[in-house]
Amino acid sequence: MSLRRVLIVFLSLIFLSSSFLGVAYAEKVFRWHGSWGNTWDLSFHQGFIWVHMMGLSEGLMKWDKDMKVVNGMAESYTISKDGTVYTFKIRKDARWSNGDKLTARDFEFGIKYILDPKNGKGSFFGGAWYIKNAKAYAQAEISDPNQVGVKAIDDYTLQITLDGPHPDFLTTCTLPTLYPIHKASVEKLGKKAFEAGNLVTNGPYRLVSHTPNVEYVLEKNPYYYNADKVDIDKIVGKLGGDAFLMYRRNEVDLINVGPAQLPVIEKDPVLKKELVVFPQSTVNIIYILAFDHPAFDDIRVMTALQKAIDKERICKYVYRGLAKPAYSWVTDLIPGSTANDPEVIEKFKYDPESARKLLAEAGYPGGKGFPTIHFLINPNQATDPLILAVKSEWEKNLGIKVVIDNLEVGVWSVRIWQLHDEPTMSFSGASILYPDPAAPLTLNYVEGALGGSLKRKDVVEYVKLDLQKTEALKSGDTAKAAEITKKQRDILYRRSTPEARKMLNLVLQAQKTADPNKRLELYRQANKIRDLNMYGYGWTKPLVLIQPMAARLVRSNFEVPFNKYLVGFPVSFAYIKTKE
Amino acid sequence: MKDRENKKRIGRSYWANIWRKFKKNKLAIFGLVFVFILIFLGILAPWLAPYPYDEVHYEAVWTPPNRQFWAGTDQLGRDIFSRLLYSLRNAVFVGLGAQAFITFIGVTVGLTSGFYGGKIDNILMRIVDIIYSFPSYLLNIILVLVLGRGYLSIFIAISATGWAGMARLVRGQTLSVKSREFIEAARASGASNSRIMFRYILPNIIGPIIYAIFSGIPGVMLLESGLSLIGLGVRPPMPSWGLMISEATGQFLYNPYMLLAPAGMLVLTLLSFNFVAFGLRDALSARE
Amino acid sequence: MTLYIVKRLGWIVFNLLVLSLIAFALIKSVPGSFLELQILLGQAGTTATGLTVSEIDKIKGVETEMMKRWGETVPLWEQYITFIKGVVTLNMGPSFRWPTQTIEEIIARTFPVSFTIAILAITIAVFIGIPLGVIAALKQNTWIDYLVSALVMIVSAIPNYVMAVFVIFLFSFWIPILPTYGWGHPKNYILPVLAMSFGPIGSIAGYMRTSLLDALKQDYVRTAWAKGGNERYVIFGHAMRNSLIPLVTILGPMISHLILGTVFVEGMFGVPGMGQYFSQAANSRDYPLMMAQTVIFGLILMIMNLVVDIIYFFLDPRIRVSRR
């Protein structure tokens, strides 16, 4: 063999092998279509900041693929005898995405930063509310963050003191309200620390770039302690465009779909296989706003309204089977739920005859004399078929008149808190973010539910006091505000029914119970009372409608475990992998 | 006496000329006929529509056109054909209404400015200049936000910046007619200023004004559909083409008629007004 | 000439002040505040578990940096002055909705994008619209005129957001050669520019047609034509050139309106431009951004008009004699 030949064979071998190597080392990219919020700043923790949760950050605890709570950044923890002091030991190999060591001080800083009322305004504080003085600090009743029960004893020990024994506290440590924030960045850069390019996080991925309204890109965090178990190298989130179109053009790998796309999906064999449907913990509800009409003091009227909605039919036609009727706003995904309790279902299931009878008994036979009901809708809900369906059911079955007020978003946000002359309602989705019975029955909620039997004029008084309180707070008069809060609490207790008080007692008892089964049973009883009497929060009684299912299209070469509580996000981007 | 006769003769041949030239343009005639048909359909929509525009049939969502629903149904099972008729009514109402506001304000300002000249002219034209330089679409959005969503507020929002163009046009036209002899004559015979403006000048410049009206209406309709596309137009469930289009764009691949129906009607309506304007433009420019 | 420009610039500043005052007054009268909305929209999903009205009110009572600049704690006129100072020094503070970005950054980043798309769309429209207008003019009232005019009018009557859907369907689906969404690559420009260009094609073609018809009816053209011979074509060329000049007057405003009108198209194609920001800002009551954008758009409009007037001045000797 001549030298030339040898060279050719040698070079072609290298070429061939390198192309194989190229195939083996091809970057694994996962693209999904999702919405985003306004900022990567953790203190604005609502809605979309859960992207943090799924890939960018990790808390003391985390969820594994099967939604079990396991250790995250904390390698161990101890709980004090009375259940109020948690001591966490932070992993020694925990690092930030820029290589810095992660310490307990970052956790203390992060939690206090999120609670600080001068920072962003989140709407859901979850487990953070359990921490001693956290609520007071977040609501500006106290101003010294050192009084909040979070302390870094040393670099690797974090001590959290709660205001009582809360067995679900560990679960709430998985949520973004208790995440660490890179102290050095924020001290150096202030708000700019939360921009792409500066953002330092501690989770399996790091933020590489973010083009607003277009897309963001995440890459594997090489300093993550489990980096070699993370399969996907790059994650791209697309923030606009038509999702279904993009999926069919193979521009994204995971999208939400709704009833609209079902017919097309069913006809296409490939899409049909890629469809994933699962129940989620959201329930669509109607909530009653503040108005002054005696009709709604009568539980028979409320029951009639519930019984007049044919939820089966709505689920079948409007949602094409992608929803099921709901009778409790706590779905059966939450332990202790009474969603399938036969007594509750029997009381509120569809029965137009009985509904009409109830309405007549309450003094409005055939809907005569009944006031016009108004629905206040914002543009996000304007295309929701559920609303029109409910309207047509009520008009058809009860003979009452329903008007839908489609308001622009800002106007809506102002109007729903006002005092109305005629019965006014609005729509919402209610989700419970982690699977523990304490989640839907926080003390706050239950105390508010005591007002579930308020008469209209009590509601009017309550709302008027609220408006006074705003004025007081604006002028800085916190003493007056506290006084008004006390007056409001008196109003709530004024008309609390025996059932409501029983519910409160059950919850208080459950909070002190150590035995998990007993605890669950107590919560279940409390749930049942709430569902049977349609208690809501304050006066906002909810009329429960349906539980929509989540439907996603996922490309078949990816394995994505879904989170049913964070309304259908992947449990964590870290668990997404390509199928072999 | 003689002036009156002269004016009459001028008047007749002026209009006859225009009509003659207009007739030559087949597209324009077609457009004119269509405009009348559309206005007629729009006014009679509540009686012609087979279904109310918000009646839900949710056993029949997203059906393609069939015997029962001539243009199919949308995501709530509402009859698209009926909604089209009501949107037409809506569009005609908004188009003509807002344009009427614009014309009224613009003609008044333009006539006054051109006729009186001097300081009044200066000030009024300054104002027109300022308004011209505003980003009108943004201001429309803000105005609708402030005034709420009703017909009146849409009229006000659209005409608040739209009258400037009309005013400029009318002023220019007024200036060119102002120096004609019959105006002198009318003044000599003791006619008051407003009488001269409205009885003598206006009829002679009505041609370009009509052209401006016809070519302005499509603009107004597009503006309104643009507003309802982002959720600031007429309040749902009263349908509007913009709203129907925004609900349908996501569905285009699987239910194309949902988009094609309102888009088609919108285009057809705009076209007919455009054709008329097209014919008028030719007919009027030849006159100059 | 320079005097004219200086005078115009002075007027621009004055107009901008008036515009900013009006916009400020209007924006302040819009119901709903940013804070309420953010909390509400985030809260809507947790009404049953989350805050009561009282808690929202409490949060409202707490001042943040943002509210100090724009909130009810500072008198209105002071807010306005702060805003004007900010515009002049190009230091307008962070936007409400994007708290980690300042407004100057947002505008500096998004304006070139919208501008590029508008310019590209106009260029295409000019290159297609002018020949079409010429054809229609030359064959006035024949079937060719009708065909061309009708086609042009039909296509430009379709609003650009509908056109966007058609164009996506056509070039991304039916003939899958272009991406539906994304940014950063030259081929991402094609579809949005295409969708935006049809409207201007209609206007330009129509205007060209009228303009050319007018030019052809001038006495000097008719005489040359009647005389016959080679001069015909030379004069014809003059007429063509002259008819192009009035076109310049509509190009300026057209570009400005295109920049504004990209709102819908941007959302569909994922174009990170200014239009998207404005409608989001309006919906979320992001006052700083709304104010800044209104003023910036006004400024662009006025500068465009000025540039166009200057170009026109140099192109058309008749104008130099009589001003406005």
JSON list of N, CA and C in Angstrom, two decimals, chain C residues 45-74:
[
{"chain": "C", "resi": 45, "resn": "GLY", "atom": "N", "xyz": [-56.63, 33.25, 40.27]},
{"chain": "C", "resi": 45, "resn": "GLY", "atom": "CA", "xyz": [-56.66, 31.80, 40.36]},
{"chain": "C", "resi": 45, "resn": "GLY", "atom": "C", "xyz": [-56.64, 31.29, 41.79]},
{"chain": "C", "resi": 46, "resn": "THR", "atom": "N", "xyz": [-56.46, 32.16, 42.74]},
{"chain": "C", "resi": 46, "resn": "THR", "atom": "CA", "xyz": [-56.37, 31.67, 44.11]},
{"chain": "C", "resi": 46, "resn": "THR", "atom": "C", "xyz": [-57.29, 32.43, 45.03]},
{"chain": "C", "resi": 47, "resn": "THR", "atom": "N", "xyz": [-58.37, 32.94, 44.47]},
{"chain": "C", "resi": 47, "resn": "THR", "atom": "CA", "xyz": [-59.29, 33.73, 45.29]},
{"chain": "C", "resi": 47, "resn": "THR", "atom": "C", "xyz": [-59.70, 32.99, 46.54]},
{"chain": "C", "resi": 48, "resn": "ALA", "atom": "N", "xyz": [-59.98, 31.73, 46.37]},
{"chain": "C", "resi": 48, "resn": "ALA", "atom": "CA", "xyz": [-60.53, 31.02, 47.51]},
{"chain": "C", "resi": 48, "resn": "ALA", "atom": "C", "xyz": [-59.47, 30.71, 48.56]},
{"chain": "C", "resi": 49, "resn": "THR", "atom": "N", "xyz": [-58.23, 30.72, 48.20]},
{"chain": "C", "resi": 49, "resn": "THR", "atom": "CA", "xyz": [-57.22, 30.41, 49.19]},
{"chain": "C", "resi": 49, "resn": "THR", "atom": "C", "xyz": [-56.39, 31.62, 49.57]},
{"chain": "C", "resi": 50, "resn": "GLY", "atom": "N", "xyz": [-56.49, 32.66, 48.80]},
{"chain": "C", "resi": 50, "resn": "GLY", "atom": "CA", "xyz": [-55.50, 33.73, 48.95]},
{"chain": "C", "resi": 50, "resn": "GLY", "atom": "C", "xyz": [-55.99, 34.94, 49.71]},
{"chain": "C", "resi": 51, "resn": "LEU", "atom": "N", "xyz": [-55.71, 36.06, 49.15]},
{"chain": "C", "resi": 51, "resn": "LEU", "atom": "CA", "xyz": [-55.88, 37.29, 49.91]},
{"chain": "C", "resi": 51, "resn": "LEU", "atom": "C", "xyz": [-57.32, 37.79, 49.91]},
{"chain": "C", "resi": 52, "resn": "THR", "atom": "N", "xyz": [-57.64, 38.50, 50.92]},
{"chain": "C", "resi": 52, "resn": "THR", "atom": "CA", "xyz": [-58.93, 39.21, 50.91]},
{"chain": "C", "resi": 52, "resn": "THR", "atom": "C", "xyz": [-58.69, 40.59, 50.35]},
{"chain": "C", "resi": 53, "resn": "VAL", "atom": "N", "xyz": [-59.77, 41.30, 50.21]},
{"chain": "C", "resi": 53, "resn": "VAL", "atom": "CA", "xyz": [-59.65, 42.68, 49.77]},
{"chain": "C", "resi": 53, "resn": "VAL", "atom": "C", "xyz": [-58.75, 43.45, 50.72]},
{"chain": "C", "resi": 54, "resn": "SER", "atom": "N", "xyz": [-58.94, 43.19, 51.99]},
{"chain": "C", "resi": 54, "resn": "SER", "atom": "CA", "xyz": [-58.18, 43.96, 52.98]},
{"chain": "C", "resi": 54, "resn": "SER", "atom": "C", "xyz": [-56.69, 43.78, 52.80]},
{"chain": "C", "resi": 55, "resn": "GLU", "atom": "N", "xyz": [-56.29, 42.58, 52.43]},
{"chain": "C", "resi": 55, "resn": "GLU", "atom": "CA", "xyz": [-54.86, 42.38, 52.29]},
{"chain": "C", "resi": 55, "resn": "GLU", "atom": "C", "xyz": [-54.33, 43.10, 51.07]},
{"chain": "C", "resi": 56, "resn": "ILE", "atom": "N", "xyz": [-55.12, 43.10, 50.02]},
{"chain": "C", "resi": 56, "resn": "ILE", "atom": "CA", "xyz": [-54.69, 43.85, 48.84]},
{"chain": "C", "resi": 56, "resn": "ILE", "atom": "C", "xyz": [-54.56, 45.31, 49.20]},
{"chain": "C", "resi": 57, "resn": "ASP", "atom": "N", "xyz": [-55.53, 45.80, 49.93]},
{"chain": "C", "resi": 57, "resn": "ASP", "atom": "CA", "xyz": [-55.48, 47.21, 50.29]},
{"chain": "C", "resi": 57, "resn": "ASP", "atom": "C", "xyz": [-54.24, 47.52, 51.10]},
{"chain": "C", "resi": 58, "resn": "LYS", "atom": "N", "xyz": [-53.92, 46.58, 51.97]},
{"chain": "C", "resi": 58, "resn": "LYS", "atom": "CA", "xyz": [-52.73, 46.83, 52.79]},
{"chain": "C", "resi": 58, "resn": "LYS", "atom": "C", "xyz": [-51.50, 46.94, 51.92]},
{"chain": "C", "resi": 59, "resn": "ILE", "atom": "N", "xyz": [-51.42, 46.04, 50.96]},
{"chain": "C", "resi": 59, "resn": "ILE", "atom": "CA", "xyz": [-50.26, 46.08, 50.09]},
{"chain": "C", "resi": 59, "resn": "ILE", "atom": "C", "xyz": [-50.27, 47.37, 49.31]},
{"chain": "C", "resi": 60, "resn": "LYS", "atom": "N", "xyz": [-51.46, 47.80, 48.93]},
{"chain": "C", "resi": 60, "resn": "LYS", "atom": "CA", "xyz": [-51.55, 49.05, 48.20]},
{"chain": "C", "resi": 60, "resn": "LYS", "atom": "C", "xyz": [-51.03, 50.20, 49.05]},
{"chain": "C", "resi": 61, "resn": "GLY", "atom": "N", "xyz": [-51.21, 50.09, 50.34]},
{"chain": "C", "resi": 61, "resn": "GLY", "atom": "CA", "xyz": [-50.78, 51.20, 51.17]},
{"chain": "C", "resi": 61, "resn": "GLY", "atom": "C", "xyz": [-49.27, 51.30, 51.32]},
{"chain": "C", "resi": 62, "resn": "VAL", "atom": "N", "xyz": [-48.61, 50.25, 50.93]},
{"chain": "C", "resi": 62, "resn": "VAL", "atom": "CA", "xyz": [-47.15, 50.28, 51.08]},
{"chain": "C", "resi": 62, "resn": "VAL", "atom": "C", "xyz": [-46.52, 50.92, 49.86]},
{"chain": "C", "resi": 63, "resn": "GLU", "atom": "N", "xyz": [-45.61, 51.77, 50.06]},
{"chain": "C", "resi": 63, "resn": "GLU", "atom": "CA", "xyz": [-45.01, 52.43, 48.91]},
{"chain": "C", "resi": 63, "resn": "GLU", "atom": "C", "xyz": [-43.83, 51.67, 48.37]},
{"chain": "C", "resi": 64, "resn": "THR", "atom": "N", "xyz": [-43.73, 51.62, 47.10]},
{"chain": "C", "resi": 64, "resn": "THR", "atom": "CA", "xyz": [-42.54, 51.09, 46.49]},
{"chain": "C", "resi": 64, "resn": "THR", "atom": "C", "xyz": [-41.91, 52.20, 45.66]},
{"chain": "C", "resi": 65, "resn": "GLU", "atom": "N", "xyz": [-40.73, 51.92, 45.18]},
{"chain": "C", "resi": 65, "resn": "GLU", "atom": "CA", "xyz": [-40.06, 52.93, 44.37]},
{"chain": "C", "resi": 65, "resn": "GLU", "atom": "C", "xyz": [-40.94, 53.37, 43.21]},
{"chain": "C", "resi": 66, "resn": "MET", "atom": "N", "xyz": [-41.54, 52.38, 42.57]},
{"chain": "C", "resi": 66, "resn": "MET", "atom": "CA", "xyz": [-42.32, 52.68, 41.38]},
{"chain": "C", "resi": 66, "resn": "MET", "atom": "C", "xyz": [-43.44, 53.64, 41.70]},
{"chain": "C", "resi": 67, "resn": "MET", "atom": "N", "xyz": [-44.13, 53.34, 42.77]},
{"chain": "C", "resi": 67, "resn": "MET", "atom": "CA", "xyz": [-45.28, 54.16, 43.09]},
{"chain": "C", "resi": 67, "resn": "MET", "atom": "C", "xyz": [-44.84, 55.57, 43.42]},
{"chain": "C", "resi": 68, "resn": "LYS", "atom": "N", "xyz": [-43.65, 55.71, 43.95]},
{"chain": "C", "resi": 68, "resn": "LYS", "atom": "CA", "xyz": [-43.19, 57.06, 44.28]},
{"chain": "C", "resi": 68, "resn": "LYS", "atom": "C", "xyz": [-43.07, 57.89, 43.02]},
{"chain": "C", "resi": 69, "resn": "ARG", "atom": "N", "xyz": [-42.67, 57.24, 41.94]},
{"chain": "C", "resi": 69, "resn": "ARG", "atom": "CA", "xyz": [-42.52, 57.98, 40.71]},
{"chain": "C", "resi": 69, "resn": "ARG", "atom": "C", "xyz": [-43.86, 58.29, 40.08]},
{"chain": "C", "resi": 70, "resn": "TRP", "atom": "N", "xyz": [-44.75, 57.34, 40.19]},
{"chain": "C", "resi": 70, "resn": "TRP", "atom": "CA", "xyz": [-45.98, 57.45, 39.43]},
{"chain": "C", "resi": 70, "resn": "TRP", "atom": "C", "xyz": [-47.24, 57.37, 40.26]},
{"chain": "C", "resi": 71, "resn": "GLY", "atom": "N", "xyz": [-47.09, 57.14, 41.53]},
{"chain": "C", "resi": 71, "resn": "GLY", "atom": "CA", "xyz": [-48.27, 56.80, 42.30]},
{"chain": "C", "resi": 71, "resn": "GLY", "atom": "C", "xyz": [-49.00, 58.01, 42.83]},
{"chain": "C", "resi": 72, "resn": "GLU", "atom": "N", "xyz": [-49.98, 57.70, 43.63]},
{"chain": "C", "resi": 72, "resn": "GLU", "atom": "CA", "xyz": [-50.83, 58.78, 44.10]},
{"chain": "C", "resi": 72, "resn": "GLU", "atom": "C", "xyz": [-50.16, 59.58, 45.20]},
{"chain": "C", "resi": 73, "resn": "THR", "atom": "N", "xyz": [-48.97, 59.22, 45.59]},
{"chain": "C", "resi": 73, "resn": "THR", "atom": "CA", "xyz": [-48.36, 59.93, 46.72]},
{"chain": "C", "resi": 73, "resn": "THR", "atom": "C", "xyz": [-47.72, 61.25, 46.29]},
{"chain": "C", "resi": 74, "resn": "VAL", "atom": "N", "xyz": [-47.54, 61.40, 44.99]},
{"chain": "C", "resi": 74, "resn": "VAL", "atom": "CA", "xyz": [-46.88, 62.61, 44.50]},
{"chain": "C", "resi": 74, "resn": "VAL", "atom": "C", "xyz": [-47.90, 63.41, 43.71]}
]
